[in-house]
XYZ file of C-alpha atoms in Angstrom:
588
model
C -12.864 -8.391 33.807
C -10.179 -5.669 34.262
C -11.453 -2.697 36.181
C -12.222 0.455 34.204
C -10.483 3.439 35.753
C -9.766 6.959 34.673
C -6.412 7.164 32.882
C -3.459 8.543 34.837
C -1.636 9.146 31.488
C 1.704 8.267 33.083
C 2.541 5.891 30.266
C 4.349 3.438 32.526
C 2.993 0.317 30.871
C 4.620 -0.230 27.507
C 6.933 -2.609 25.727
C 9.283 -2.173 22.809
C 10.212 -5.190 20.730
C 12.574 -3.322 18.419
C 11.063 -5.347 15.600
C 8.251 -5.116 13.090
C 5.632 -5.639 15.826
C 5.175 -4.275 19.350
C 2.584 -4.992 22.035
C 1.204 -2.844 24.849
C 1.953 -4.338 28.275
C -0.659 -2.728 30.514
C -2.576 -5.692 31.930
C -4.979 -3.327 33.720
C -6.228 -1.806 30.482
C -9.587 -2.980 29.176
C -8.130 -3.733 25.744
C -4.977 -4.994 24.071
C -2.812 -3.038 21.625
C -0.544 -4.331 18.888
C 1.525 -2.260 16.456
C 2.547 -3.557 13.023
C 5.357 -1.835 11.156
C 4.512 -0.843 7.614
C 6.812 1.145 5.352
C 6.114 4.786 6.097
C 3.061 3.760 8.111
C 1.913 1.904 11.243
C -1.091 -0.358 11.773
C -2.568 -0.043 15.276
C -4.822 -2.952 16.231
C -6.949 -3.053 19.381
C -9.066 -5.818 20.881
C -11.294 -5.911 23.947
C -9.616 -8.006 26.594
C -12.665 -9.769 28.061
C -16.172 -10.132 26.697
C -17.786 -7.109 25.067
C -17.334 -3.404 25.832
C -19.932 -1.567 27.843
C -22.634 0.239 25.884
C -21.107 3.638 26.700
C -17.807 2.804 24.959
C -17.563 5.198 21.977
C -14.123 4.447 20.504
C -10.392 4.926 20.897
C -8.314 8.075 21.346
C -4.916 7.702 19.659
C -1.845 9.828 20.339
C 1.769 9.444 19.263
C 5.192 10.816 20.125
C 8.054 11.052 17.649
C 11.533 9.705 18.475
C 13.229 12.143 20.788
C 10.007 14.102 21.237
C 8.856 15.560 24.537
C 5.086 15.470 23.934
C 2.275 13.451 22.460
C 0.154 14.618 19.543
C -3.384 13.371 19.061
C -4.415 11.888 15.728
C -7.384 13.684 14.230
C -10.672 12.292 13.022
C -12.730 13.787 10.213
C -15.851 12.165 11.651
C -17.272 13.822 14.766
C -20.244 13.426 17.070
C -23.307 15.410 15.963
C -23.274 19.039 16.985
C -26.241 21.058 18.194
C -29.462 19.802 16.620
C -27.502 17.076 14.818
C -25.340 19.540 12.875
C -22.331 18.176 10.984
C -19.003 19.587 12.151
C -16.758 20.203 9.155
C -13.302 20.358 10.755
C -11.150 17.452 11.833
C -11.023 17.036 15.594
C -8.635 15.381 18.031
C -9.442 11.723 18.645
C -9.550 12.644 22.326
C -12.861 14.341 21.447
C -13.784 12.423 18.284
C -12.519 8.887 18.933
C -11.840 6.306 16.252
C -14.788 3.931 16.037
C -12.764 1.060 14.625
C -10.623 -1.644 16.167
C -7.692 -0.881 13.859
C -6.215 2.183 12.227
C -3.352 2.880 9.809
C -1.345 5.982 10.681
C 1.156 7.820 8.476
C 3.586 9.582 10.862
C 4.620 12.962 9.500
C 8.336 12.142 9.907
C 8.301 8.372 9.526
C 11.994 8.209 8.562
C 13.217 9.519 11.934
C 15.498 7.002 13.707
C 14.323 5.693 17.050
C 11.036 4.718 18.666
C 7.620 6.075 17.741
C 5.464 5.743 20.841
C 1.698 5.299 20.548
C -0.712 5.883 23.406
C -4.276 4.624 23.031
C -7.171 5.258 25.432
C -10.713 3.844 25.461
C -13.289 6.642 25.407
C -16.689 6.539 27.128
C -19.722 8.850 26.978
C -22.345 9.332 29.679
C -25.978 10.402 29.356
C -24.940 14.081 29.341
C -22.585 13.429 26.388
C -19.554 13.944 28.626
C -16.435 11.950 27.735
C -14.206 9.992 30.082
C -11.180 7.821 29.463
C -10.044 4.401 30.613
C -6.545 3.114 31.276
C -4.132 3.641 28.389
C -2.060 1.171 26.459
C 1.319 2.292 25.158
C 3.681 0.609 22.754
C 6.716 1.816 20.864
C 8.097 0.711 17.536
C 11.118 1.604 15.435
C 10.067 2.305 11.883
C 13.459 2.779 10.226
C 13.376 4.167 6.728
C 14.554 0.924 5.117
C 12.821 -2.382 5.720
C 16.177 -4.154 6.037
C 18.844 -1.418 5.994
C 21.484 -2.018 3.357
C 19.780 -5.187 2.112
C 16.178 -4.634 1.007
C 13.711 -1.758 1.154
C 9.979 -2.049 0.456
C 8.479 1.214 -0.805
C 5.021 2.412 -1.863
C 3.438 5.320 -3.634
C 0.696 7.026 -1.656
C -2.103 6.557 -4.230
C -4.363 9.061 -2.464
C -5.070 11.625 -5.202
C -8.774 10.753 -4.854
C -8.982 11.519 -1.162
C -10.031 14.241 1.223
C -6.455 14.426 2.483
C -5.289 15.468 -0.984
C -8.027 18.108 -1.249
C -7.139 19.547 2.149
C -3.470 19.833 1.239
C -3.530 20.939 -2.384
C -7.095 21.782 -3.421
C -9.740 19.927 -5.418
C -8.824 21.696 -8.702
C -5.076 21.098 -8.486
C -4.738 18.019 -10.695
C -4.340 20.037 -13.909
C -1.542 21.989 -12.217
C 0.280 18.847 -11.097
C -0.216 16.218 -13.823
C -0.152 16.293 -17.642
C -3.548 15.758 -19.306
C -2.132 12.985 -21.522
C 0.742 10.543 -21.111
C 2.248 11.577 -24.468
C 2.673 15.124 -23.109
C 4.530 13.986 -20.018
C 8.092 14.788 -21.073
C 7.216 18.415 -21.814
C 4.912 19.020 -18.854
C 5.952 21.435 -16.110
C 3.752 21.592 -12.973
C 2.425 25.050 -12.166
C 0.976 24.377 -8.726
C 2.562 26.715 -6.137
C 3.302 23.707 -3.912
C 4.273 21.343 -6.734
C 7.510 20.057 -5.185
C 5.811 19.312 -1.868
C 2.745 17.795 -3.552
C 4.733 15.450 -5.786
C 6.877 14.288 -2.866
C 3.693 13.617 -0.867
C 2.002 11.786 -3.762
C 5.069 9.740 -4.694
C 5.713 8.863 -1.047
C 8.712 6.643 -0.221
C 8.792 4.901 -3.622
C 9.484 8.129 -5.474
C 12.106 9.197 -2.944
C 13.948 5.873 -3.103
C 13.997 5.883 -6.916
C 15.316 9.433 -7.244
C 17.905 8.892 -4.515
C 19.237 5.794 -6.255
C 19.565 7.608 -9.597
C 21.232 10.568 -7.908
C 23.636 8.205 -6.152
C 24.498 6.725 -9.559
C 25.171 10.207 -10.950
C 27.456 10.921 -7.999
C 29.424 7.673 -8.486
C 31.413 8.138 -11.733
C 32.124 4.421 -11.992
C 28.501 3.309 -11.589
C 26.769 1.741 -14.577
C 22.992 1.973 -14.905
C 20.660 -0.445 -16.670
C 16.977 0.299 -17.179
C 14.016 -1.534 -18.679
C 10.967 0.710 -18.961
C 7.374 0.019 -19.941
C 5.925 3.519 -19.420
C 8.506 6.292 -19.570
C 7.269 9.886 -19.511
C 8.797 11.478 -16.389
C 11.154 14.398 -17.112
C 12.909 13.969 -13.760
C 13.867 10.411 -14.736
C 14.676 10.923 -18.432
C 16.841 13.965 -17.671
C 18.837 11.897 -15.168
C 19.191 9.138 -17.754
C 20.634 11.688 -20.196
C 23.094 12.994 -17.615
C 24.387 9.457 -17.114
C 25.594 9.526 -20.719
C 27.609 6.498 -21.753
C 27.067 4.838 -18.378
C 23.428 4.045 -19.267
C 22.009 1.036 -21.093
C 18.241 1.166 -21.613
C 15.424 -0.898 -23.146
C 12.077 0.812 -23.747
C 8.810 -0.927 -24.576
C 7.561 -0.667 -28.167
C 4.097 -2.210 -27.911
C 0.720 -0.610 -28.659
C 0.575 3.168 -28.225
C 4.172 3.215 -27.035
C 5.221 2.523 -30.634
C 3.562 5.695 -31.943
C 6.173 8.206 -33.122
C 4.751 10.957 -30.912
C 4.441 8.834 -27.756
C 6.528 9.841 -24.753
C 8.349 6.514 -25.010
C 9.348 7.179 -28.631
C 10.463 10.701 -27.752
C 12.473 9.433 -24.790
C 14.071 6.730 -26.948
C 15.092 9.294 -29.577
C 16.803 11.382 -26.896
C 18.506 8.479 -25.157
C 19.857 6.983 -28.372
C 21.944 10.152 -28.586
C 23.335 9.982 -25.058
C 23.307 6.397 -23.764
C 25.876 3.709 -24.424
C 23.044 1.411 -25.534
C 19.359 2.110 -26.182
C 16.781 -0.037 -27.945
C 13.048 -0.760 -28.234
C 11.514 -4.136 -27.438
C 8.141 -5.815 -26.937
C 9.026 -9.518 -26.476
C 5.996 -11.723 -27.275
C 3.543 -9.034 -26.185
C 4.916 -6.289 -23.931
C 8.258 -5.395 -22.431
C 6.413 -4.816 -19.181
C 9.357 -4.599 -16.771
C 9.882 -1.653 -14.474
C 13.542 -2.303 -13.704
C 16.314 0.100 -12.707
C 19.768 -1.258 -11.834
C 22.712 0.711 -10.492
C 26.026 -1.166 -10.284
C 28.973 0.777 -8.948
C 31.567 0.736 -6.174
C 29.690 3.371 -4.165
C 26.146 3.198 -5.519
C 24.399 -0.154 -5.857
C 20.765 -1.213 -6.065
C 18.108 -2.833 -8.222
C 14.525 -1.536 -8.269
C 11.794 -4.069 -9.108
C 8.020 -3.992 -8.764
C 4.859 -2.535 -10.274
C 5.801 1.174 -10.433
C 6.074 2.542 -13.965
C 8.363 5.507 -14.597
C 5.417 7.717 -15.428
C 3.377 10.532 -13.932
C 0.525 8.173 -13.130
C 2.845 5.413 -11.924
C 4.439 7.592 -9.255
C 1.772 10.138 -8.441
C -1.693 8.677 -9.037
C -1.636 4.898 -8.802
C -1.136 2.566 -5.862
C 2.208 0.971 -6.682
C 5.049 -0.754 -4.890
C 8.753 -1.072 -5.561
C 11.485 -2.987 -3.776
C 15.079 -1.758 -3.775
C 17.517 -4.665 -3.566
C 20.982 -3.691 -2.320
C 22.766 -7.042 -2.131
C 25.610 -7.586 -4.616
C 24.208 -10.901 -5.885
C 20.736 -9.430 -6.397
C 22.212 -6.620 -8.493
C 24.309 -9.107 -10.483
C 21.249 -11.270 -11.238
C 19.331 -8.189 -12.388
C 22.209 -7.127 -14.656
C 22.321 -10.647 -16.096
C 18.583 -10.479 -16.792
C 19.047 -7.133 -18.560
C 21.753 -8.625 -20.761
C 19.546 -11.623 -21.544
C 16.718 -9.281 -22.557
C 19.126 -7.219 -24.654
C 20.346 -10.313 -26.487
C 16.905 -11.881 -26.999
C 13.933 -10.020 -28.465
C 11.776 -13.152 -28.582
C 10.228 -15.572 -26.111
C 12.169 -18.641 -27.209
C 15.533 -17.001 -26.793
C 14.905 -15.374 -23.418
C 12.912 -18.313 -22.064
C 15.957 -20.548 -22.499
C 18.168 -18.351 -20.289
C 18.834 -18.866 -16.593
C 17.137 -15.526 -15.900
C 13.776 -17.100 -16.781
C 14.105 -19.583 -13.885
C 13.713 -19.040 -10.146
C 17.076 -18.003 -8.697
C 18.066 -17.521 -5.066
C 18.846 -13.911 -4.175
C 20.811 -15.024 -1.092
C 19.923 -11.892 0.840
C 21.203 -11.597 4.397
C 18.627 -13.219 6.723
C 15.935 -13.166 3.985
C 14.803 -16.157 1.939
C 13.929 -14.741 -1.478
C 13.890 -15.845 -5.122
C 13.602 -13.879 -8.348
C 12.489 -14.892 -11.832
C 12.067 -12.942 -15.044
C 9.572 -13.612 -17.834
C 8.729 -14.751 -20.448
C 9.053 -18.461 -19.703
C 8.985 -21.525 -21.861
C 6.359 -24.141 -21.019
C 8.670 -26.112 -18.727
C 9.625 -22.978 -16.805
C 6.118 -21.573 -16.215
C 5.376 -20.457 -12.658
C 1.680 -19.460 -12.693
C 0.224 -22.852 -11.782
C 2.759 -23.319 -8.982
C 1.780 -19.941 -7.493
C -1.885 -20.942 -7.657
C -1.048 -24.170 -5.870
C 0.823 -22.218 -3.212
C -2.282 -20.034 -2.781
C -4.336 -23.159 -2.137
C -1.918 -24.010 0.680
C -2.852 -20.838 2.587
C -3.377 -21.794 6.237
C -4.476 -18.623 8.003
C -4.704 -15.378 6.008
C -4.512 -14.024 2.485
C -4.309 -10.422 1.292
C -4.180 -9.489 -2.356
C -4.078 -6.342 -4.426
C -4.216 -7.294 -8.078
C -4.599 -4.945 -11.012
C -6.011 -6.524 -14.184
C -7.346 -9.560 -12.336
C -10.416 -9.269 -14.568
C -8.168 -9.951 -17.561
C -6.453 -12.989 -16.072
C -8.899 -15.908 -16.017
C -7.434 -19.208 -14.999
C -5.331 -20.596 -12.197
C -5.151 -17.597 -9.841
C -8.843 -16.739 -9.962
C -9.741 -20.389 -9.457
C -7.458 -20.541 -6.416
C -9.002 -17.336 -5.013
C -12.500 -18.714 -5.483
C -11.499 -21.847 -3.594
C -9.992 -19.837 -0.723
C -13.120 -17.676 -0.417
C -15.056 -20.851 0.413
C -12.612 -21.844 3.173
C -13.929 -20.691 6.559
C -10.500 -21.239 8.112
C -8.784 -18.636 5.928
C -9.243 -14.917 6.514
C -8.923 -13.029 3.227
C -9.296 -9.452 2.030
C -8.627 -8.364 -1.510
C -9.137 -5.708 -4.105
C -8.916 -5.688 -7.883
C -9.129 -2.793 -10.296
C -12.386 -3.654 -12.020
C -15.051 -6.274 -12.757
C -14.133 -9.859 -11.974
C -17.146 -11.886 -13.064
C -15.778 -15.180 -11.839
C -15.467 -13.766 -8.302
C -18.627 -11.670 -8.284
C -21.083 -10.042 -10.636
C -19.723 -6.537 -10.140
C -18.119 -3.689 -12.003
C -15.871 -0.827 -11.031
C -13.336 -1.722 -8.346
C -14.174 -5.118 -6.894
C -13.807 -5.167 -3.135
C -14.115 -8.079 -0.738
C -16.011 -6.523 2.172
C -15.509 -7.402 5.836
C -18.695 -9.502 5.732
C -17.168 -11.657 3.004
C -19.332 -10.397 0.153
C -18.029 -8.579 -2.885
C -19.375 -5.149 -3.670
C -18.661 -2.331 -6.113
C -16.715 0.904 -5.836
C -16.842 3.634 -8.475
C -14.052 5.974 -7.376
C -14.642 8.661 -10.009
C -18.362 8.821 -9.294
C -17.939 8.796 -5.537
C -15.266 11.471 -5.737
C -17.987 14.010 -6.562
C -20.908 12.437 -4.734
C -19.965 12.547 -1.067
C -22.021 12.934 2.110
C -21.227 15.609 4.698
C -18.686 16.421 6.093
C -16.757 15.394 2.972
C -16.197 17.636 -0.032
C -15.739 16.979 -3.743
C -12.471 15.235 -4.560
C -10.494 15.016 -7.801
C -10.818 11.713 -9.631
C -7.174 11.614 -10.635
C -8.090 11.245 -14.293
C -9.082 8.140 -16.189
C -7.302 4.825 -16.207
C -6.186 2.336 -13.591
C -5.500 3.688 -10.099
C -4.999 0.447 -8.203
C -1.923 -0.918 -10.016
C -0.383 -3.262 -7.434
C 0.367 -6.883 -8.225
C 1.008 -8.709 -4.963
C -0.168 -11.625 -2.844
C 0.495 -11.924 0.900
C 0.093 -15.440 2.287
C -0.040 -16.196 6.034
C 1.632 -12.963 7.197
C 1.030 -14.045 10.800
C 2.777 -17.422 10.542
C 6.437 -18.488 10.245
C 5.600 -19.589 6.690
C 4.701 -16.002 5.632
C 5.502 -15.163 2.008
C 4.877 -12.452 -0.562
C 4.722 -12.617 -4.342
C 5.310 -9.223 -5.982
C 6.660 -7.614 -9.134
C 5.515 -6.317 -12.504
C 4.012 -9.763 -13.141
C 0.191 -9.680 -13.512
C -0.356 -13.352 -12.516
C -1.608 -14.139 -16.010
C -0.672 -16.436 -18.874
C 0.541 -13.413 -20.822
C 2.891 -12.533 -17.946
C 4.102 -16.126 -17.853
C 4.585 -16.797 -21.555
C 4.718 -13.516 -23.519
C 5.731 -10.407 -21.606
C 8.984 -9.149 -20.165
C 8.360 -9.191 -16.395
C 9.982 -9.420 -12.974
C 8.606 -11.530 -10.121
C 9.872 -12.086 -6.587
C 8.872 -14.577 -3.907
C 9.980 -13.370 -0.469
C 9.547 -15.642 2.542
C 9.913 -13.228 5.450
C 7.446 -12.050 8.109
C 8.733 -8.477 8.271
C 8.246 -8.025 4.525
C 4.897 -9.855 4.610
C 3.695 -7.606 7.442
C 4.624 -4.525 5.432
C 2.603 -5.720 2.435
C -0.288 -6.722 4.699
C -0.448 -3.177 6.096
C -0.386 -1.737 2.576
C -3.173 -4.086 1.448
C -5.231 -3.179 4.494
C -4.891 0.585 4.105
C -6.021 0.410 0.450
C -8.831 -1.956 1.401
C -10.004 0.424 4.132
C -9.752 3.424 1.800
C -12.078 1.872 -0.757
C -14.336 0.217 1.786
C -14.931 3.642 3.314
C -16.130 4.763 -0.111
C -18.781 2.057 0.068
C -19.821 3.478 3.440
C -19.889 6.963 1.934
C -22.103 5.782 -0.928
C -24.549 4.150 1.484
C -24.748 7.319 3.574
C -25.298 9.454 0.492
C -28.064 7.144 -0.779
C -29.769 7.290 2.621
C -29.505 11.074 2.680
C -27.545 11.001 5.914
C -24.242 12.584 6.927
C -21.368 10.496 8.248
C -20.975 11.034 11.990
C -19.797 9.171 15.045
C -22.398 7.190 16.963
C -23.307 8.053 20.518
C -24.205 5.259 22.957
C -27.653 3.688 22.498
C -30.325 5.928 23.979
C -33.500 4.419 22.529
C -34.931 0.883 22.451
C -33.518 -1.080 19.555
C -30.412 1.076 19.100
C -27.092 -0.745 19.055
C -23.624 0.516 19.985
C -21.220 1.240 17.124
C -19.107 -1.804 17.991
C -21.865 -4.430 18.073
C -21.166 -5.873 14.616
C -17.484 -6.325 15.532
C -18.622 -8.860 18.146
C -21.456 -10.578 16.259
C -20.433 -10.765 12.557
C -18.086 -13.701 12.086
C -15.698 -12.011 9.658
C -15.469 -8.876 11.778
C -14.703 -11.008 14.811
C -11.874 -12.642 12.888
C -10.666 -9.228 11.706
C -10.609 -7.893 15.272
C -8.651 -10.879 16.569
C -6.225 -11.441 13.689
C -4.380 -8.129 13.887
C -4.557 -7.545 17.656
């Protein structure tokens, strides 16, 4: 077993892979360290090198240095050790003093778009009988985040989706929602935020997805020869509609006309009335059910890109929900998206569109990335749902999913997920937006816990029912908050692939609705989606922990080493529960 020594903090043992993963190289350290590049975030994964930790091991201290920086900054932990007489300490504290009692952690660097290496330094922390802390040998690793996943080719982006979080409260206040978001979707086009930090708050909430969208539209405005094509399900954002109007005759747009969107006073109807006056082409459409696409295409000599994914052009889509969007830069990808727009424009019904080439899988031919795209609705011979379910059944190692409306999509995908949950060889974590009776008898947000069971999360209830040291949080309003639609299969193998888009993995998405769906076979992209799935999973799983603490009438605090007979160290379950053992090993 490697010898435990006090850290010299020289940071001489590190390795940089210059890729989407990096590994600490200090063989003398008691643990291993692996970094996984997410988009705008980093997953740090640690594992004990030999056997189990000693009983006095109380967690990990994590520090990081920005590219070009001359110092390390410690991450902070909201959980702390008990104060005098067990008192709860309310302020966040450096992980050097309040270590992370987990074997993995997702970090959002403040300036994640800086070019160059972000260096992470992790130390094991120990506590003696006098509650004094000491530190073992460090692991260091450095990773280049880069703003774009594949610069100039493909960029994966996410919204933050953390309105219901303590981080949001700390930054903008628990009563700030009414100052930042319209009370109703129909009021969106006329709403003006009144929060004193509105610009900062919206940029924080929208995260990289919002920034990438606005930048692409602004690039189109700056390129006088660029044409823009848009297909919108929800459309109530003034910052988007105003840019559409400024594009004038260079814009062609299709707006959904299903359900409430068809009401004359809906934001979509109001936006359509305005854009009919300015755009070259504007129409309403609902296909066989919904025109559910969220598609923006810019095609010009200087500005080029196609945005696909789950992110609606709405206040909730950008600022409340967990959503993802991919920006495709390649000329062929843009051309295929334009062709799909024209096929939608020419065909308001399923039979017409389903007979076009756009309704079939087509190679994007991206540089160094194997990816296909298909648009819905399909005819029977072009359906893809069953083939995706079959691909799910071929999962060899790991599966991560984040699926809104899974409760409304009985059939092939749920059956495949049920089969995978019975396979001891496959590690899987997933989250859906509400009750999924065929997976578990639960309601609220269904969450597959680390022990393999499915439990319940009620985000709105928990937002105001929190144990110390947490405070009341805003719920973010009613409606869906987890809006992703993606599957990540075998991220850790050469066969890694991701399915993503506006497509809800349902028969309606296959046969009725206007949708986009991508299959991307690439480990860098799969790792990014894995990190996103894991950070949402951890966010909601922590709410389960909060609920248990509240029910027990106990605060949430860090655990000291065992001092009494029968007490166990905080890490014991990570070395005895099968699924937690797999979790600890898979990422590190």
